[in-house]
Tab-separated table of N, CA and C in Angstrom:
chain	number	residue	atom	x	y	z
A	22	UNK	N	-28.787	-27.577	-75.296
A	22	UNK	CA	-28.641	-28.510	-74.031
A	22	UNK	C	-28.680	-28.310	-72.833
A	23	UNK	N	-29.384	-28.625	-71.520
A	23	UNK	CA	-29.043	-28.596	-70.392
A	23	UNK	C	-28.492	-29.452	-69.376
A	24	UNK	N	-27.623	-29.211	-69.303
A	24	UNK	CA	-26.639	-30.444	-68.217
A	24	UNK	C	-27.412	-30.933	-66.778
A	25	UNK	N	-27.751	-31.436	-65.703
A	25	UNK	CA	-27.355	-31.636	-64.659
A	25	UNK	C	-27.109	-32.745	-63.510
A	26	UNK	N	-26.033	-31.941	-62.493
A	26	UNK	CA	-24.931	-33.424	-61.875
A	26	UNK	C	-25.755	-34.270	-61.030
A	27	UNK	N	-24.330	-35.336	-62.442
A	27	UNK	CA	-24.877	-36.833	-61.194
A	27	UNK	C	-25.975	-36.850	-60.284
A	28	UNK	N	-25.465	-35.844	-58.968
A	28	UNK	CA	-25.749	-35.556	-57.134
A	28	UNK	C	-27.360	-35.336	-56.969
A	29	UNK	N	-27.552	-34.738	-58.493
A	29	UNK	CA	-28.854	-34.281	-58.461
A	29	UNK	C	-29.865	-34.990	-58.999
A	30	UNK	N	-29.541	-35.932	-59.358
A	30	UNK	CA	-30.368	-37.300	-60.288
A	30	UNK	C	-30.913	-38.826	-59.524
A	31	UNK	N	-29.345	-38.824	-58.300
A	31	UNK	CA	-29.453	-39.618	-56.950
A	31	UNK	C	-30.458	-39.626	-56.717
A	32	UNK	N	-31.666	-40.231	-56.385
A	32	UNK	CA	-32.209	-41.002	-54.611
A	32	UNK	C	-33.522	-39.728	-56.045
A	33	UNK	N	-34.332	-39.094	-54.372
A	33	UNK	CA	-35.803	-38.392	-54.562
A	33	UNK	C	-35.187	-37.086	-54.998
A	34	UNK	N	-34.126	-36.087	-54.826
A	34	UNK	CA	-33.286	-35.131	-55.162
A	34	UNK	C	-34.219	-34.093	-56.330
A	35	UNK	N	-34.742	-34.639	-57.136
A	35	UNK	CA	-35.096	-34.569	-58.026
A	35	UNK	C	-36.633	-33.958	-57.789
A	36	UNK	N	-36.897	-34.836	-57.267
A	36	UNK	CA	-38.214	-34.682	-56.577
A	36	UNK	C	-38.761	-33.683	-55.946
A	37	UNK	N	-37.992	-33.754	-54.866
A	37	UNK	CA	-38.225	-32.868	-53.747
A	37	UNK	C	-37.977	-31.576	-54.302
A	38	UNK	N	-36.373	-31.258	-55.583
A	38	UNK	CA	-36.819	-29.785	-55.192
A	38	UNK	C	-37.867	-29.216	-56.872
A	39	UNK	N	-38.538	-30.208	-57.420
A	39	UNK	CA	-39.216	-29.801	-58.336
A	39	UNK	C	-40.947	-29.653	-57.415
A	40	UNK	N	-41.354	-29.994	-57.132
A	40	UNK	CA	-42.198	-30.119	-55.694
A	40	UNK	C	-41.954	-29.055	-54.994
A	41	UNK	N	-40.860	-28.690	-54.675
A	41	UNK	CA	-41.384	-27.288	-54.280
A	41	UNK	C	-41.368	-26.502	-54.769
A	42	UNK	N	-41.800	-26.825	-55.950
A	42	UNK	CA	-41.448	-24.561	-57.247
A	42	UNK	C	-43.522	-26.055	-57.355
A	43	UNK	N	-43.729	-26.919	-57.975
A	43	UNK	CA	-44.989	-27.676	-58.442
A	43	UNK	C	-45.492	-28.557	-57.274
A	44	UNK	N	-46.656	-27.863	-56.596
A	44	UNK	CA	-46.762	-28.950	-55.625
A	44	UNK	C	-47.173	-30.472	-56.312
A	45	UNK	N	-47.902	-29.929	-57.116
A	45	UNK	CA	-48.249	-31.337	-58.185
A	45	UNK	C	-47.396	-32.000	-59.042
A	46	UNK	N	-46.335	-32.052	-58.709
A	46	UNK	CA	-45.331	-32.331	-59.659
A	46	UNK	C	-46.204	-34.236	-60.300
A	47	UNK	N	-46.489	-33.944	-61.562
A	47	UNK	CA	-46.083	-35.185	-61.891
A	47	UNK	C	-47.947	-35.874	-61.176
A	48	UNK	N	-48.462	-35.252	-60.464
A	48	UNK	CA	-50.201	-35.140	-60.080
A	48	UNK	C	-50.832	-36.270	-60.357
A	49	UNK	N	-51.675	-37.136	-60.867
A	49	UNK	CA	-52.746	-37.426	-61.639
A	49	UNK	C	-53.035	-36.603	-61.617
A	50	UNK	N	-53.786	-35.440	-60.701
A	50	UNK	CA	-55.139	-34.335	-59.851
A	50	UNK	C	-54.357	-33.016	-60.038
A	51	UNK	N	-53.517	-32.829	-61.737
A	51	UNK	CA	-52.916	-31.701	-61.671
A	51	UNK	C	-53.427	-30.863	-62.778
A	52	UNK	N	-53.761	-32.103	-63.450
A	52	UNK	CA	-54.619	-30.963	-64.749
A	52	UNK	C	-53.662	-30.411	-65.678
A	53	UNK	N	-52.262	-30.511	-66.277
A	53	UNK	CA	-51.391	-31.070	-66.850
A	53	UNK	C	-51.058	-32.100	-67.017
A	54	UNK	N	-51.592	-32.096	-68.919
A	54	UNK	CA	-51.406	-33.544	-69.267
A	54	UNK	C	-50.817	-33.318	-70.392
A	55	UNK	N	-49.566	-34.622	-70.758
A	55	UNK	CA	-48.556	-34.592	-71.903
A	55	UNK	C	-48.712	-33.934	-72.935
A	56	UNK	N	-47.717	-33.535	-73.184
A	56	UNK	CA	-48.091	-32.850	-74.678
A	56	UNK	C	-46.266	-32.746	-75.462
A	57	UNK	N	-47.400	-33.485	-77.190
A	57	UNK	CA	-46.612	-33.637	-78.099
A	57	UNK	C	-45.658	-33.103	-78.030
A	58	UNK	N	-44.252	-33.545	-77.670
A	58	UNK	CA	-42.480	-32.388	-78.116
A	58	UNK	C	-42.724	-31.159	-79.189
A	59	UNK	N	-43.520	-31.132	-79.953
A	59	UNK	CA	-43.040	-30.033	-80.186
A	59	UNK	C	-44.262	-29.030	-79.512
A	60	UNK	N	-45.024	-29.288	-78.615
A	60	UNK	CA	-46.081	-28.526	-78.137
A	60	UNK	C	-45.050	-27.759	-76.499
A	61	UNK	N	-44.171	-28.555	-76.008
A	61	UNK	CA	-43.138	-28.184	-75.484
A	61	UNK	C	-42.871	-27.018	-75.417
A	62	UNK	N	-42.349	-26.607	-76.559
A	62	UNK	CA	-41.798	-24.803	-76.593
A	62	UNK	C	-43.137	-24.145	-76.321
A	63	UNK	N	-44.163	-24.341	-76.152
A	63	UNK	CA	-44.922	-23.643	-75.301
A	63	UNK	C	-44.583	-23.102	-73.952
A	64	UNK	N	-44.255	-24.054	-73.519
A	64	UNK	CA	-44.025	-23.483	-71.939
A	64	UNK	C	-43.308	-22.542	-72.090
A	65	UNK	N	-42.251	-21.994	-72.469
A	65	UNK	CA	-41.256	-20.924	-72.642
A	65	UNK	C	-41.733	-19.933	-73.831
A	66	UNK	N	-43.146	-20.130	-74.356
A	66	UNK	CA	-43.316	-18.935	-75.284
A	66	UNK	C	-43.674	-16.776	-73.831
A	67	UNK	N	-43.524	-17.285	-72.442
A	67	UNK	CA	-43.585	-16.092	-72.286
A	67	UNK	C	-42.593	-15.897	-71.563
A	68	UNK	N	-41.804	-15.278	-71.726
A	68	UNK	CA	-40.442	-14.055	-71.398
A	68	UNK	C	-40.599	-14.484	-69.343
A	69	UNK	N	-40.176	-15.218	-68.792
A	69	UNK	CA	-39.452	-15.526	-67.331
A	69	UNK	C	-39.288	-14.142	-66.476
A	70	UNK	N	-40.401	-13.949	-65.506
A	70	UNK	CA	-39.789	-12.096	-64.917
A	70	UNK	C	-39.063	-12.313	-63.402
A	71	UNK	N	-39.115	-13.592	-63.263
A	71	UNK	CA	-38.315	-13.974	-61.958
A	71	UNK	C	-37.236	-15.724	-62.042
A	72	UNK	N	-36.837	-15.017	-61.043
A	72	UNK	CA	-36.339	-16.982	-60.961
A	72	UNK	C	-36.889	-17.896	-60.529
A	73	UNK	N	-38.238	-17.448	-59.830
A	73	UNK	CA	-39.650	-17.893	-59.508
A	73	UNK	C	-39.984	-18.505	-61.287
A	74	UNK	N	-40.083	-17.986	-61.581
A	74	UNK	CA	-40.539	-18.021	-62.569
A	74	UNK	C	-40.266	-19.301	-63.235
A	75	UNK	N	-38.465	-19.077	-64.094
A	75	UNK	CA	-37.993	-19.657	-64.485
A	75	UNK	C	-38.326	-21.105	-64.044
A	76	UNK	N	-38.338	-21.387	-62.303
A	76	UNK	CA	-38.490	-22.499	-61.814
A	76	UNK	C	-39.320	-23.506	-62.041
A	77	UNK	N	-40.668	-22.535	-62.191
A	77	UNK	CA	-42.038	-22.809	-62.709
A	77	UNK	C	-41.237	-23.662	-64.111
A	78	UNK	N	-41.458	-23.267	-65.037
A	78	UNK	CA	-41.323	-23.498	-66.927
A	78	UNK	C	-40.057	-24.696	-66.292
A	79	UNK	N	-39.105	-24.745	-65.780
A	79	UNK	CA	-38.722	-26.005	-66.112
A	79	UNK	C	-38.798	-26.764	-65.598
A	80	UNK	N	-39.525	-26.620	-63.773
A	80	UNK	CA	-40.294	-27.814	-63.341
A	80	UNK	C	-41.225	-28.758	-64.271
A	81	UNK	N	-42.313	-27.409	-65.530
A	81	UNK	CA	-42.611	-28.038	-65.897
A	81	UNK	C	-42.445	-28.825	-67.104
A	82	UNK	N	-41.428	-28.713	-67.148
A	82	UNK	CA	-40.654	-29.084	-68.557
A	82	UNK	C	-40.145	-30.440	-68.789
A	83	UNK	N	-39.320	-30.102	-67.147
A	83	UNK	CA	-39.168	-32.039	-66.896
A	83	UNK	C	-39.983	-32.801	-67.096
A	84	UNK	N	-41.608	-32.134	-66.115
A	84	UNK	CA	-42.429	-32.973	-65.783
A	84	UNK	C	-42.862	-33.473	-67.575
A	85	UNK	N	-42.644	-32.686	-68.334
A	85	UNK	CA	-43.465	-33.154	-70.048
A	85	UNK	C	-42.047	-33.910	-70.425
A	86	UNK	N	-41.286	-34.464	-69.605
A	86	UNK	CA	-40.247	-34.830	-70.404
A	86	UNK	C	-40.018	-36.507	-69.469
A	87	UNK	N	-40.240	-36.359	-68.464
A	87	UNK	CA	-40.560	-37.802	-67.458
A	87	UNK	C	-41.809	-38.107	-68.442
A	88	UNK	N	-42.647	-37.502	-68.366
A	88	UNK	CA	-44.178	-38.551	-68.441
A	88	UNK	C	-43.709	-38.822	-70.241
A	89	UNK	N	-43.223	-38.371	-70.726
A	89	UNK	CA	-42.698	-38.822	-72.271
A	89	UNK	C	-42.324	-40.064	-72.343
A	90	UNK	N	-40.580	-40.140	-71.228
A	90	UNK	CA	-40.205	-41.358	-70.754
A	90	UNK	C	-40.686	-42.091	-70.190
A	91	UNK	N	-41.997	-41.948	-69.554
A	91	UNK	CA	-42.530	-42.792	-68.969
A	91	UNK	C	-43.495	-43.776	-70.126
A	92	UNK	N	-43.951	-43.274	-70.828
A	92	UNK	CA	-44.746	-43.956	-72.350
A	92	UNK	C	-43.683	-43.913	-73.339
A	93	UNK	N	-42.137	-44.210	-73.668
A	93	UNK	CA	-40.979	-44.150	-74.628
A	93	UNK	C	-40.298	-46.170	-74.034
A	94	UNK	N	-41.456	-47.083	-74.745
A	94	UNK	CA	-40.083	-47.971	-74.862
A	94	UNK	C	-38.466	-48.302	-74.947
A	95	UNK	N	-37.788	-46.429	-75.139
A	95	UNK	CA	-36.456	-46.746	-75.103
A	95	UNK	C	-36.182	-46.719	-73.749
A	96	UNK	N	-37.467	-46.021	-72.963
A	96	UNK	CA	-36.542	-46.013	-71.756
A	96	UNK	C	-37.065	-47.135	-70.525
A	97	UNK	N	-37.402	-47.936	-71.333
A	97	UNK	CA	-37.920	-49.576	-70.245
A	97	UNK	C	-37.002	-50.169	-69.265
A	98	UNK	N	-36.405	-49.958	-68.472
A	98	UNK	CA	-36.144	-50.741	-67.694
A	98	UNK	C	-35.514	-52.363	-68.661
A	99	UNK	N	-34.832	-53.088	-68.591
A	99	UNK	CA	-34.935	-53.896	-69.579
A	99	UNK	C	-34.644	-55.255	-67.848
A	100	UNK	N	-35.639	-55.546	-68.752
A	100	UNK	CA	-36.014	-57.599	-67.810
A	100	UNK	C	-34.805	-58.535	-67.381
A	101	UNK	N	-34.929	-59.313	-66.622
A	101	UNK	CA	-34.292	-59.738	-66.080
A	101	UNK	C	-34.461	-61.801	-66.673
A	102	UNK	N	-34.699	-62.487	-67.174
A	102	UNK	CA	-35.317	-63.705	-67.474
A	102	UNK	C	-35.635	-64.498	-66.237
A	103	UNK	N	-35.786	-65.558	-66.054
A	103	UNK	CA	-35.746	-66.540	-64.707
A	103	UNK	C	-34.466	-66.853	-65.134
A	104	UNK	N	-34.249	-67.833	-65.854
A	104	UNK	CA	-33.247	-68.519	-66.004
A	104	UNK	C	-31.140	-67.970	-65.629
A	105	UNK	N	-31.714	-66.246	-66.674
A	105	UNK	CA	-29.984	-65.080	-66.028
A	105	UNK	C	-30.595	-65.344	-64.796
A	106	UNK	N	-31.862	-65.028	-63.924
A	106	UNK	CA	-31.940	-64.500	-63.051
A	106	UNK	C	-31.004	-65.582	-62.034
A	107	UNK	N	-31.572	-67.262	-61.946
A	107	UNK	CA	-31.154	-67.661	-61.799
A	107	UNK	C	-29.157	-68.208	-61.481
A	108	UNK	N	-29.284	-68.295	-62.682
A	108	UNK	CA	-27.650	-67.807	-62.431
A	108	UNK	C	-26.682	-67.243	-62.206
A	109	UNK	N	-27.130	-65.518	-61.720
A	109	UNK	CA	-26.581	-64.679	-61.359
A	109	UNK	C	-26.830	-64.931	-59.831
A	110	UNK	N	-27.856	-65.887	-59.556
A	110	UNK	CA	-27.841	-65.918	-58.151
A	110	UNK	C	-26.997	-67.449	-57.873
A	111	UNK	N	-26.868	-67.863	-58.535
A	111	UNK	CA	-25.291	-69.228	-58.959
A	111	UNK	C	-24.195	-68.727	-57.905
A	112	UNK	N	-23.632	-68.187	-59.363
A	112	UNK	CA	-22.767	-67.228	-59.334
A	112	UNK	C	-22.178	-66.433	-58.015
A	113	UNK	N	-23.690	-65.042	-57.740
A	113	UNK	CA	-23.045	-65.182	-56.167
A	113	UNK	C	-22.623	-66.300	-55.024
A	114	UNK	N	-23.758	-67.219	-55.382
A	114	UNK	CA	-23.259	-68.063	-54.075
A	114	UNK	C	-21.936	-68.767	-54.462
A	115	UNK	N	-21.811	-68.690	-55.619
A	115	UNK	CA	-20.268	-69.562	-55.844
A	115	UNK	C	-19.221	-68.469	-55.109
A	116	UNK	N	-18.921	-67.085	-55.571
A	116	UNK	CA	-18.531	-66.012	-54.958
A	116	UNK	C	-18.722	-66.046	-53.601
A	117	UNK	N	-18.858	-66.641	-52.587
A	117	UNK	CA	-19.550	-66.058	-51.534
A	117	UNK	C	-18.181	-67.447	-50.527
A	118	UNK	N	-18.584	-68.502	-51.674
A	118	UNK	CA	-18.247	-70.459	-50.941
A	118	UNK	C	-16.935	-69.747	-51.215
A	119	UNK	N	-16.824	-70.573	-49.864
A	119	UNK	CA	-15.023	-70.922	-48.714
A	119	UNK	C	-14.894	-72.780	-49.588
A	120	UNK	N	-13.936	-72.514	-49.574
A	120	UNK	CA	-13.184	-74.091	-50.004
A	120	UNK	C	-12.871	-75.282	-48.452
A	121	UNK	N	-13.538	-75.934	-48.153
A	121	UNK	CA	-13.225	-76.658	-46.860
A	121	UNK	C	-12.202	-77.145	-47.504
A	122	UNK	N	-11.531	-77.415	-46.420
A	122	UNK	CA	-10.598	-77.709	-45.614
A	122	UNK	C	-10.021	-78.536	-45.234
A	123	UNK	N	-9.328	-79.376	-44.615
A	123	UNK	CA	-9.198	-80.762	-44.070
A	123	UNK	C	-10.104	-80.868	-42.815
A	124	UNK	N	-9.955	-80.082	-42.054
A	124	UNK	CA	-10.187	-79.864	-40.501
A	124	UNK	C	-11.653	-79.336	-40.478
A	125	UNK	N	-12.293	-79.121	-41.457
A	125	UNK	CA	-13.664	-78.932	-41.589
A	125	UNK	C	-13.935	-80.163	-42.088
A	126	UNK	N	-13.710	-81.137	-42.193
A	126	UNK	CA	-14.335	-82.290	-43.374
A	126	UNK	C	-14.369	-83.021	-42.065
A	127	UNK	N	-13.745	-83.386	-40.767
A	127	UNK	CA	-13.211	-84.330	-39.801
A	127	UNK	C	-14.570	-84.232	-38.832
A	128	UNK	N	-14.908	-83.828	-38.690
A	128	UNK	CA	-16.315	-84.453	-37.598
A	128	UNK	C	-15.788	-83.244	-36.916
A	129	UNK	N	-17.847	-83.264	-35.428
A	129	UNK	CA	-17.324	-82.475	-34.978
A	129	UNK	C	-16.347	-82.131	-33.867
A	130	UNK	N	-16.019	-81.397	-33.382
A	130	UNK	CA	-15.177	-81.961	-32.645
A	130	UNK	C	-15.342	-82.210	-31.219
A	131	UNK	N	-14.301	-82.846	-30.383
A	131	UNK	CA	-14.007	-83.629	-29.317
A	131	UNK	C	-14.423	-83.099	-28.069
A	132	UNK	N	-15.148	-82.771	-26.791
A	132	UNK	CA	-15.474	-81.713	-26.165
A	132	UNK	C	-14.708	-81.331	-25.440
A	133	UNK	N	-13.633	-82.223	-25.605
A	133	UNK	CA	-11.947	-80.975	-24.652
A	133	UNK	C	-11.596	-79.826	-25.887
A	134	UNK	N	-11.818	-79.812	-27.186
A	134	UNK	CA	-11.418	-79.144	-28.233
A	134	UNK	C	-12.243	-77.686	-28.484
A	135	UNK	N	-13.884	-78.722	-27.758
A	135	UNK	CA	-14.898	-77.225	-28.091
A	135	UNK	C	-14.339	-76.219	-26.918
A	136	UNK	N	-13.749	-77.180	-25.708
A	136	UNK	CA	-14.120	-75.913	-24.396
A	136	UNK	C	-12.607	-74.935	-24.877
A	137	UNK	N	-11.822	-75.822	-25.422
A	137	UNK	CA	-10.754	-74.839	-25.542
A	137	UNK	C	-10.770	-74.007	-26.679
A	138	UNK	N	-11.237	-74.298	-27.163
A	138	UNK	CA	-11.869	-73.145	-28.585
A	138	UNK	C	-13.345	-72.168	-27.927
A	139	UNK	N	-14.100	-72.092	-26.764
A	139	UNK	CA	-14.935	-71.311	-25.889
A	139	UNK	C	-16.128	-71.522	-27.301
A	140	UNK	N	-16.918	-72.711	-26.806
A	140	UNK	CA	-17.260	-73.498	-27.823
A	140	UNK	C	-18.369	-74.509	-26.713
A	141	UNK	N	-19.775	-74.952	-26.513
A	141	UNK	CA	-21.061	-75.079	-25.767
A	141	UNK	C	-20.623	-76.745	-25.493
A	142	UNK	N	-20.308	-76.978	-24.231
A	142	UNK	CA	-19.707	-78.578	-24.149
A	142	UNK	C	-21.262	-79.313	-23.657
A	143	UNK	N	-21.986	-78.694	-23.759
A	143	UNK	CA	-23.405	-80.173	-23.477
A	143	UNK	C	-23.941	-80.396	-24.348
A	144	UNK	N	-23.248	-80.713	-25.655
A	144	UNK	CA	-23.617	-81.258	-26.812
A	144	UNK	C	-23.784	-82.918	-26.424
């Protein structure tokens, strides 16, 4: 089992780092194809002789895992229905609303009050 820090998975860091190792990481024109999970171990058949070789094998393995995730409905992002999206917008708007106070309901301020408040008197 391999674990990575959350910060590595945030943003584009994962793609940048593996792209540094494999120039065509996740590219359509890379020549590599998604393998069945039992064949992923073939990536590790040769023992790496350097850190660079380990990085290359790891990048290829992660690439296979990402391809598998992209075709597996278990990893599909949930969709938001129009109704729940509308209700979510309404509740967000309600959260930002400010109840009207009496002074807000009185109407426009007289010119003298606007001048004291620093407002425009040419209305």
